[in-house]
Each structure stands twice: as C-alpha cells, then as structure tokens.
Amino acid sequence: MKNKHYENRLGITGWLGGGRWGVERYLYILHRLTGLAILGFFLLHIFASSARMYGPENWNAAMQILKNPVLKVGEFLVFVAFAFHALNGIRLILIELGLAVGRAEEPIFPYKSSINNQRPLMVVAMVLAGILIAFGGFNAFFMSH
C-alpha cells in the first residue's frame, strides 16, 4: 500500500515558514488571526456589558474586574490588533479594487509584476499601523485617565 502523505521534513519550521511565502502571505495569516481576536473581544465585551441588566451590584463587580492592570495590557493588544486589521484591510480593499495591481498589458520581456505596486502600499500601510500603535500605546500607558 502506497503512503499518500508527504513526509514532514521541516517540522514546525515548515509549518510556520511555508517555504517560498512572501511577506504578503504572513500578512494574510495575521489579518485572519487579528480578525478572530477582535471577534473574541467583541463577544467578551457583550458578555461584560450584559452584567448591567442583572443590577448595579453585578455591573460594579464586572467593572472592578476590568480595572485589573493585566487587562490594560490586553486592551492595548486589542488596539494593536484593530490598528493592524484596519490598515491591512484598507490595503486589501485597494488591491481588490485594482488600484494597486496596475493596468492589464501584454506580457513582454522583461516582465513586470504587480508586486512592484503592492509592496510600497504594504510598507505605507504597515508604517501607518506602527505610528497608530505607538500613539495608542503612549495614550494607554503614559496618559492618565
């Protein structure tokens, strides 16, 4: 009987590295992971907000839990996920609309790739996300509320 499975010669490195994956593939995976994280936060937010309908004592107990400093770090991580997800989403929308793909043309050597248009857009989106995350971190950790 012939074995139909491929041998895993790279182990966890092969699963994470993906061989010839470009940075866009990693952004694709991170976009999905941050989307799931944001969904988890919204579900937790609805659960915490629902304590209000069980009376002021339950609401105040829930708010005391949310004042934990560890949750402040979690709140910042949600902001990081949101900033990355939003700006990468705008980049993906621009690509889907064809704004960063370039015009269709006959392939003539030397061939052009749309990666020359998409990489600068990716760099701009990630730099803007980094700036937004830095401002959010400064606001979360150094500005008193």
CSV table of N, CA and C in Angstrom, one decimal:
chain,number,residue,atom,x,y,z
A,1,MET,N,0.8,-1.2,0.0
A,1,MET,CA,0.0,0.0,0.0
A,1,MET,C,0.9,1.2,0.0
A,2,LYS,N,0.6,2.2,-0.9
A,2,LYS,CA,1.4,3.4,-1.0
A,2,LYS,C,0.9,4.4,0.0
A,3,ASN,N,1.9,5.1,0.6
A,3,ASN,CA,1.7,6.1,1.6
A,3,ASN,C,1.3,7.4,0.8
A,4,LYS,N,0.1,8.0,1.0
A,4,LYS,CA,-0.3,9.1,0.3
A,4,LYS,C,0.1,10.4,1.0
A,5,HIS,N,0.7,10.4,2.1
A,5,HIS,CA,1.1,11.6,2.9
A,5,HIS,C,2.5,12.0,2.5
A,6,TYR,N,2.7,13.3,2.5
A,6,TYR,CA,4.1,13.8,2.3
A,6,TYR,C,4.8,13.7,3.6
A,7,GLU,N,6.1,13.4,3.5
A,7,GLU,CA,7.0,13.4,4.7
A,7,GLU,C,7.2,14.8,5.2
A,8,ASN,N,7.1,15.0,6.5
A,8,ASN,CA,7.3,16.4,7.1
A,8,ASN,C,8.8,16.5,7.5
A,9,ARG,N,9.5,17.0,6.5
A,9,ARG,CA,11.0,17.1,6.8
A,9,ARG,C,11.4,18.4,7.5
A,10,LEU,N,10.5,19.4,7.5
A,10,LEU,CA,10.9,20.7,8.1
A,10,LEU,C,10.3,20.8,9.5
A,11,GLY,N,9.3,20.0,9.9
A,11,GLY,CA,8.7,20.1,11.2
A,11,GLY,C,7.9,21.4,11.4
A,12,ILE,N,8.0,22.0,12.6
A,12,ILE,CA,7.2,23.2,12.8
A,12,ILE,C,7.8,24.4,12.0
A,13,THR,N,9.0,24.3,11.7
A,13,THR,CA,9.6,25.4,10.8
A,13,THR,C,8.9,25.4,9.5
A,14,GLY,N,8.7,24.3,8.9
A,14,GLY,CA,8.0,24.2,7.6
A,14,GLY,C,6.6,24.7,7.7
A,15,TRP,N,5.9,24.4,8.8
A,15,TRP,CA,4.5,24.9,9.0
A,15,TRP,C,4.5,26.4,9.1
A,16,LEU,N,5.5,27.0,9.9
A,16,LEU,CA,5.5,28.4,10.1
A,16,LEU,C,6.1,29.2,8.9
A,17,GLY,N,7.2,28.6,8.3
A,17,GLY,CA,7.9,29.2,7.2
A,17,GLY,C,7.2,29.2,5.9
A,18,GLY,N,6.6,28.1,5.6
A,18,GLY,CA,5.9,28.0,4.3
A,18,GLY,C,6.8,28.0,3.1
A,19,GLY,N,8.1,27.8,3.2
A,19,GLY,CA,8.9,27.7,2.1
A,19,GLY,C,9.1,29.1,1.4
A,20,ARG,N,8.4,29.3,0.3
A,20,ARG,CA,8.6,30.5,-0.5
A,20,ARG,C,7.5,31.5,-0.3
A,21,TRP,N,7.0,31.5,0.9
A,21,TRP,CA,6.0,32.5,1.2
A,21,TRP,C,6.6,33.9,1.2
A,22,GLY,N,5.9,34.9,0.7
A,22,GLY,CA,6.3,36.3,0.8
A,22,GLY,C,5.7,36.9,2.1
A,23,VAL,N,6.0,38.2,2.3
A,23,VAL,CA,5.5,38.9,3.4
A,23,VAL,C,4.0,39.0,3.4
A,24,GLU,N,3.5,39.1,2.1
A,24,GLU,CA,2.0,39.2,2.0
A,24,GLU,C,1.3,38.0,2.5
A,25,ARG,N,1.9,36.8,2.4
A,25,ARG,CA,1.2,35.6,3.0
A,25,ARG,C,1.2,35.7,4.5
A,26,TYR,N,2.2,36.2,5.1
A,26,TYR,CA,2.2,36.4,6.6
A,26,TYR,C,1.2,37.4,7.0
A,27,LEU,N,1.1,38.5,6.2
A,27,LEU,CA,0.1,39.5,6.5
A,27,LEU,C,-1.3,38.9,6.4
A,28,TYR,N,-1.5,38.0,5.4
A,28,TYR,CA,-2.8,37.3,5.2
A,28,TYR,C,-3.1,36.5,6.4
A,29,ILE,N,-2.2,35.8,7.0
A,29,ILE,CA,-2.5,34.9,8.1
A,29,ILE,C,-2.7,35.8,9.4
A,30,LEU,N,-1.9,36.9,9.5
A,30,LEU,CA,-2.0,37.8,10.7
A,30,LEU,C,-3.3,38.5,10.6
A,31,HIS,N,-3.8,38.8,9.4
A,31,HIS,CA,-5.1,39.5,9.2
A,31,HIS,C,-6.2,38.6,9.7
A,32,ARG,N,-6.2,37.3,9.4
A,32,ARG,CA,-7.2,36.4,9.9
A,32,ARG,C,-7.1,36.3,11.4
A,33,LEU,N,-5.9,36.1,11.9
A,33,LEU,CA,-5.8,35.9,13.4
A,33,LEU,C,-6.3,37.2,14.2
A,34,THR,N,-5.9,38.4,13.7
A,34,THR,CA,-6.4,39.6,14.3
A,34,THR,C,-7.9,39.7,14.2
A,35,GLY,N,-8.5,39.3,13.1
A,35,GLY,CA,-9.9,39.3,12.9
A,35,GLY,C,-10.6,38.4,14.0
A,36,LEU,N,-10.0,37.2,14.2
A,36,LEU,CA,-10.6,36.3,15.2
A,36,LEU,C,-10.4,36.9,16.6
A,37,ALA,N,-9.3,37.6,16.9
A,37,ALA,CA,-9.1,38.2,18.2
A,37,ALA,C,-10.1,39.3,18.4
A,38,ILE,N,-10.3,40.1,17.4
A,38,ILE,CA,-11.3,41.2,17.5
A,38,ILE,C,-12.7,40.7,17.8
A,39,LEU,N,-13.0,39.6,17.1
A,39,LEU,CA,-14.3,38.9,17.3
A,39,LEU,C,-14.4,38.4,18.7
A,40,GLY,N,-13.3,37.8,19.3
A,40,GLY,CA,-13.3,37.4,20.7
A,40,GLY,C,-13.5,38.5,21.6
A,41,PHE,N,-12.9,39.7,21.3
A,41,PHE,CA,-13.0,40.8,22.2
A,41,PHE,C,-14.5,41.3,22.2
A,42,PHE,N,-15.1,41.4,21.0
A,42,PHE,CA,-16.5,41.8,20.9
A,42,PHE,C,-17.4,40.9,21.7
A,43,LEU,N,-17.2,39.6,21.6
A,43,LEU,CA,-18.0,38.7,22.4
A,43,LEU,C,-17.8,38.9,23.9
A,44,LEU,N,-16.6,39.1,24.3
A,44,LEU,CA,-16.3,39.3,25.7
A,44,LEU,C,-16.9,40.7,26.2
A,45,HIS,N,-16.9,41.7,25.3
A,45,HIS,CA,-17.4,43.0,25.6
A,45,HIS,C,-19.0,42.8,25.8
A,46,ILE,N,-19.6,42.1,24.9
A,46,ILE,CA,-21.1,41.9,25.1
A,46,ILE,C,-21.4,41.2,26.4
A,47,PHE,N,-20.5,40.2,26.7
A,47,PHE,CA,-20.7,39.4,27.9
A,47,PHE,C,-20.6,40.3,29.2
A,48,ALA,N,-19.5,41.2,29.2
A,48,ALA,CA,-19.3,42.1,30.3
A,48,ALA,C,-20.4,43.2,30.4
A,49,SER,N,-20.8,43.6,29.2
A,49,SER,CA,-21.9,44.7,29.2
A,49,SER,C,-23.2,44.1,29.7
A,50,SER,N,-23.4,42.8,29.5
A,50,SER,CA,-24.7,42.2,29.9
A,50,SER,C,-24.9,42.2,31.4
A,51,ALA,N,-23.8,42.4,32.1
A,51,ALA,CA,-23.9,42.4,33.6
A,51,ALA,C,-24.8,43.5,34.1
A,52,ARG,N,-24.9,44.5,33.3
A,52,ARG,CA,-25.7,45.7,33.6
A,52,ARG,C,-27.2,45.3,33.8
A,53,MET,N,-27.7,44.4,33.1
A,53,MET,CA,-29.1,44.0,33.2
A,53,MET,C,-29.4,43.2,34.4
A,54,TYR,N,-28.4,42.8,35.1
A,54,TYR,CA,-28.6,42.0,36.4
A,54,TYR,C,-28.4,42.8,37.6
A,55,GLY,N,-28.4,44.1,37.4
A,55,GLY,CA,-28.4,45.0,38.6
A,55,GLY,C,-27.1,45.8,38.8
A,56,PRO,N,-27.1,46.8,39.6
A,56,PRO,CA,-25.9,47.7,39.8
A,56,PRO,C,-24.8,46.9,40.5
A,57,GLU,N,-25.1,46.0,41.4
A,57,GLU,CA,-24.1,45.2,42.1
A,57,GLU,C,-23.2,44.4,41.1
A,58,ASN,N,-23.9,43.7,40.2
A,58,ASN,CA,-23.2,42.9,39.2
A,58,ASN,C,-22.4,43.8,38.2
A,59,TRP,N,-23.0,44.9,37.9
A,59,TRP,CA,-22.3,45.8,37.0
A,59,TRP,C,-21.0,46.3,37.6
A,60,ASN,N,-21.1,46.8,38.9
A,60,ASN,CA,-19.9,47.3,39.6
A,60,ASN,C,-18.9,46.2,39.8
A,61,ALA,N,-19.3,44.9,40.1
A,61,ALA,CA,-18.4,43.8,40.2
A,61,ALA,C,-17.6,43.6,38.9
A,62,ALA,N,-18.4,43.7,37.8
A,62,ALA,CA,-17.7,43.5,36.5
A,62,ALA,C,-16.7,44.6,36.2
A,63,MET,N,-17.1,45.8,36.6
A,63,MET,CA,-16.2,46.9,36.3
A,63,MET,C,-14.9,46.8,37.2
A,64,GLN,N,-15.0,46.3,38.4
A,64,GLN,CA,-13.9,46.1,39.2
A,64,GLN,C,-12.9,45.1,38.6
A,65,ILE,N,-13.4,44.1,38.0
A,65,ILE,CA,-12.6,43.1,37.3
A,65,ILE,C,-11.9,43.7,36.1
A,66,LEU,N,-12.5,44.6,35.4
A,66,LEU,CA,-11.9,45.3,34.2
A,66,LEU,C,-10.9,46.3,34.6
A,67,LYS,N,-10.8,46.7,35.9
A,67,LYS,CA,-9.8,47.7,36.3
A,67,LYS,C,-8.4,47.0,36.6
A,68,ASN,N,-8.4,45.7,36.4
A,68,ASN,CA,-7.1,44.9,36.6
A,68,ASN,C,-6.1,45.4,35.7
A,69,PRO,N,-4.8,45.7,36.1
A,69,PRO,CA,-3.8,46.2,35.2
A,69,PRO,C,-3.4,45.2,34.1
A,70,VAL,N,-3.6,43.9,34.3
A,70,VAL,CA,-3.3,43.0,33.3
A,70,VAL,C,-4.3,43.2,32.1
A,71,LEU,N,-5.5,43.5,32.4
A,71,LEU,CA,-6.5,43.8,31.4
A,71,LEU,C,-6.2,45.0,30.6
A,72,LYS,N,-5.4,46.0,31.2
A,72,LYS,CA,-5.0,47.2,30.4
A,72,LYS,C,-4.0,46.8,29.3
A,73,VAL,N,-3.2,45.8,29.6
A,73,VAL,CA,-2.3,45.3,28.5
A,73,VAL,C,-3.1,44.6,27.5
A,74,GLY,N,-4.1,43.8,27.9
A,74,GLY,CA,-5.0,43.2,26.9
A,74,GLY,C,-5.8,44.2,26.1
A,75,GLU,N,-6.2,45.3,26.7
A,75,GLU,CA,-6.8,46.3,26.0
A,75,GLU,C,-5.9,46.9,24.9
A,76,PHE,N,-4.7,47.1,25.3
A,76,PHE,CA,-3.7,47.6,24.3
A,76,PHE,C,-3.5,46.6,23.1
A,77,LEU,N,-3.5,45.3,23.5
A,77,LEU,CA,-3.3,44.3,22.4
A,77,LEU,C,-4.5,44.3,21.5
A,78,VAL,N,-5.7,44.5,22.0
A,78,VAL,CA,-6.9,44.6,21.2
A,78,VAL,C,-6.7,45.8,20.2
A,79,PHE,N,-6.2,46.9,20.8
A,79,PHE,CA,-6.0,48.1,19.9
A,79,PHE,C,-4.9,47.8,18.8
A,80,VAL,N,-3.9,47.1,19.2
A,80,VAL,CA,-2.9,46.7,18.2
A,80,VAL,C,-3.5,45.9,17.1
A,81,ALA,N,-4.3,44.9,17.5
A,81,ALA,CA,-5.0,44.1,16.5
A,81,ALA,C,-5.9,44.9,15.6
A,82,PHE,N,-6.6,45.8,16.3
A,82,PHE,CA,-7.6,46.6,15.5
A,82,PHE,C,-6.8,47.5,14.5
A,83,ALA,N,-5.7,48.2,14.9
A,83,ALA,CA,-5.0,49.1,14.1
A,83,ALA,C,-4.4,48.3,12.9
A,84,PHE,N,-3.8,47.1,13.2
A,84,PHE,CA,-3.2,46.3,12.1
A,84,PHE,C,-4.3,45.9,11.1
A,85,HIS,N,-5.4,45.3,11.7
A,85,HIS,CA,-6.5,44.8,10.9
A,85,HIS,C,-7.2,45.8,10.0
A,86,ALA,N,-7.3,47.0,10.6
A,86,ALA,CA,-8.0,48.1,9.8
A,86,ALA,C,-7.1,48.5,8.6
A,87,LEU,N,-5.8,48.8,8.9
A,87,LEU,CA,-5.0,49.3,7.8
A,87,LEU,C,-4.6,48.3,6.8
A,88,ASN,N,-4.5,47.0,7.3
A,88,ASN,CA,-4.2,45.9,6.3
A,88,ASN,C,-5.5,45.7,5.5
A,89,GLY,N,-6.7,45.9,6.1
A,89,GLY,CA,-7.9,45.7,5.4
A,89,GLY,C,-8.1,46.8,4.3
A,90,ILE,N,-7.7,48.0,4.6
A,90,ILE,CA,-7.7,49.1,3.6
A,90,ILE,C,-6.8,48.7,2.4
A,91,ARG,N,-5.6,48.2,2.8
A,91,ARG,CA,-4.7,47.8,1.7
A,91,ARG,C,-5.3,46.7,0.9
A,92,LEU,N,-5.9,45.7,1.5
A,92,LEU,CA,-6.5,44.6,0.7
A,92,LEU,C,-7.7,45.1,-0.2
A,93,ILE,N,-8.5,46.1,0.3
A,93,ILE,CA,-9.6,46.6,-0.5
A,93,ILE,C,-9.0,47.4,-1.7
A,94,LEU,N,-7.9,48.1,-1.5
A,94,LEU,CA,-7.3,48.8,-2.6
A,94,LEU,C,-6.8,47.8,-3.7
A,95,ILE,N,-6.3,46.7,-3.2
A,95,ILE,CA,-5.8,45.7,-4.2
A,95,ILE,C,-7.0,45.0,-4.9
A,96,GLU,N,-8.0,44.7,-4.1
A,96,GLU,CA,-9.2,44.1,-4.7
A,96,GLU,C,-9.9,45.0,-5.7
A,97,LEU,N,-9.8,46.3,-5.5
A,97,LEU,CA,-10.4,47.3,-6.4
A,97,LEU,C,-9.5,47.5,-7.7
A,98,GLY,N,-8.3,46.9,-7.6
A,98,GLY,CA,-7.4,47.0,-8.8
A,98,GLY,C,-6.6,48.3,-8.7
A,99,LEU,N,-6.6,49.0,-7.7
A,99,LEU,CA,-5.8,50.3,-7.6
A,99,LEU,C,-4.3,50.0,-7.4
A,100,ALA,N,-4.0,48.9,-6.9
A,100,ALA,CA,-2.6,48.6,-6.6
A,100,ALA,C,-2.0,47.5,-7.5
A,101,VAL,N,-2.8,47.1,-8.5
A,101,VAL,CA,-2.4,46.0,-9.3
A,101,VAL,C,-1.8,46.5,-10.6
A,102,GLY,N,-2.2,47.6,-11.1
A,102,GLY,CA,-1.7,48.2,-12.3
A,102,GLY,C,-2.6,47.8,-13.5
A,103,ARG,N,-2.2,48.3,-14.7
A,103,ARG,CA,-3.1,48.1,-15.8
A,103,ARG,C,-2.7,46.8,-16.5
A,104,ALA,N,-3.7,46.1,-17.1
A,104,ALA,CA,-3.5,44.9,-17.8
A,104,ALA,C,-2.8,45.2,-19.1
A,105,GLU,N,-1.7,44.4,-19.4
A,105,GLU,CA,-1.0,44.7,-20.6
A,105,GLU,C,-0.4,43.4,-21.1
A,106,GLU,N,0.0,43.3,-22.3
A,106,GLU,CA,0.5,42.1,-22.9
A,106,GLU,C,1.9,41.8,-22.3
A,107,PRO,N,2.2,40.6,-21.9
A,107,PRO,CA,3.4,40.3,-21.3
A,107,PRO,C,4.6,40.3,-22.3
A,108,ILE,N,5.4,41.3,-22.1
A,108,ILE,CA,6.6,41.5,-22.9
A,108,ILE,C,7.8,41.5,-22.0
A,109,PHE,N,8.9,40.7,-22.4
A,109,PHE,CA,10.1,40.6,-21.6
A,109,PHE,C,10.8,42.0,-21.6
A,110,PRO,N,11.3,42.5,-20.5
A,110,PRO,CA,11.3,41.9,-19.2
A,110,PRO,C,9.9,42.1,-18.6
A,111,TYR,N,9.4,41.0,-17.9
A,111,TYR,CA,8.0,41.0,-17.4
A,111,TYR,C,7.9,41.9,-16.2
A,112,LYS,N,6.8,42.6,-16.1
A,112,LYS,CA,6.5,43.4,-14.9
A,112,LYS,C,5.6,42.6,-14.0
A,113,SER,N,5.7,42.9,-12.7
A,113,SER,CA,4.9,42.2,-11.7
A,113,SER,C,4.1,43.3,-10.9
A,114,SER,N,2.9,42.9,-10.5
A,114,SER,CA,2.2,43.9,-9.7
A,114,SER,C,2.8,44.0,-8.3
A,115,ILE,N,3.7,43.2,-8.0
A,115,ILE,CA,4.4,43.3,-6.6
A,115,ILE,C,5.1,44.6,-6.5
A,116,ASN,N,5.5,45.2,-7.6
A,116,ASN,CA,6.2,46.5,-7.6
A,116,ASN,C,5.3,47.6,-7.1
A,117,ASN,N,4.0,47.4,-7.4
A,117,ASN,CA,3.0,48.4,-6.9
A,117,ASN,C,2.4,48.0,-5.5
A,118,GLN,N,2.4,46.7,-5.2
A,118,GLN,CA,1.8,46.3,-3.9
A,118,GLN,C,2.7,46.5,-2.8
A,119,ARG,N,4.0,46.3,-3.0
A,119,ARG,CA,4.9,46.3,-1.8
A,119,ARG,C,5.0,47.7,-1.2
A,120,PRO,N,5.1,48.8,-2.0
A,120,PRO,CA,5.1,50.1,-1.4
A,120,PRO,C,3.8,50.4,-0.6
A,121,LEU,N,2.7,49.9,-1.2
A,121,LEU,CA,1.4,50.1,-0.5
A,121,LEU,C,1.4,49.3,0.9
A,122,MET,N,2.0,48.1,0.9
A,122,MET,CA,2.2,47.4,2.1
A,122,MET,C,3.0,48.1,3.1
A,123,VAL,N,4.1,48.7,2.6
A,123,VAL,CA,5.0,49.4,3.5
A,123,VAL,C,4.3,50.6,4.1
A,124,VAL,N,3.6,51.3,3.3
A,124,VAL,CA,2.9,52.5,3.8
A,124,VAL,C,1.9,52.1,4.8
A,125,ALA,N,1.1,51.1,4.5
A,125,ALA,CA,0.1,50.6,5.5
A,125,ALA,C,0.7,50.2,6.8
A,126,MET,N,1.8,49.4,6.8
A,126,MET,CA,2.4,48.9,8.0
A,126,MET,C,3.1,50.1,8.8
A,127,VAL,N,3.6,51.1,8.1
A,127,VAL,CA,4.2,52.2,8.8
A,127,VAL,C,3.1,53.0,9.5
A,128,LEU,N,2.0,53.2,8.8
A,128,LEU,CA,0.8,53.9,9.4
A,128,LEU,C,0.3,53.1,10.6
A,129,ALA,N,0.3,51.8,10.5
A,129,ALA,CA,-0.2,51.0,11.6
A,129,ALA,C,0.8,51.1,12.8
A,130,GLY,N,2.1,51.1,12.5
A,130,GLY,CA,3.0,51.3,13.5
A,130,GLY,C,2.9,52.6,14.2
A,131,ILE,N,2.7,53.7,13.5
A,131,ILE,CA,2.5,55.0,14.1
A,131,ILE,C,1.3,55.0,14.9
A,132,LEU,N,0.2,54.5,14.4
A,132,LEU,CA,-1.1,54.4,15.2
A,132,LEU,C,-0.9,53.6,16.5
A,133,ILE,N,-0.2,52.5,16.4
A,133,ILE,CA,0.0,51.7,17.6
A,133,ILE,C,0.9,52.4,18.6
A,134,ALA,N,1.9,53.1,18.1
A,134,ALA,CA,2.8,53.9,19.0
A,134,ALA,C,2.0,55.0,19.7
A,135,PHE,N,1.1,55.7,19.0
A,135,PHE,CA,0.3,56.7,19.7
A,135,PHE,C,-0.7,56.0,20.6
A,136,GLY,N,-1.3,54.9,20.3
A,136,GLY,CA,-2.2,54.2,21.1
A,136,GLY,C,-1.5,53.7,22.4
A,137,GLY,N,-0.3,53.2,22.2
A,137,GLY,CA,0.5,52.7,23.4
A,137,GLY,C,0.8,53.9,24.3
A,138,PHE,N,1.2,55.0,23.7
A,138,PHE,CA,1.5,56.2,24.6
A,138,PHE,C,0.3,56.6,25.3
A,139,ASN,N,-0.8,56.6,24.7
A,139,ASN,CA,-2.1,57.0,25.3
A,139,ASN,C,-2.5,56.0,26.4
A,140,ALA,N,-2.3,54.7,26.1
A,140,ALA,CA,-2.8,53.7,27.1
A,140,ALA,C,-1.9,53.6,28.3
A,141,PHE,N,-0.6,53.8,28.1
A,141,PHE,CA,0.3,53.6,29.3
A,141,PHE,C,0.9,54.9,29.9
A,142,PHE,N,0.9,56.0,29.2
A,142,PHE,CA,1.5,57.2,29.8
A,142,PHE,C,0.5,58.3,30.1
A,143,MET,N,-0.6,58.3,29.5
A,143,MET,CA,-1.6,59.3,29.8
A,143,MET,C,-2.5,58.8,30.8
A,144,SER,N,-2.7,59.5,31.9
A,144,SER,CA,-3.6,59.1,33.0
A,144,SER,C,-5.0,59.4,32.6
A,145,HIS,N,-5.9,58.5,32.9
A,145,HIS,CA,-7.4,58.7,32.6
A,145,HIS,C,-8.1,59.0,33.9
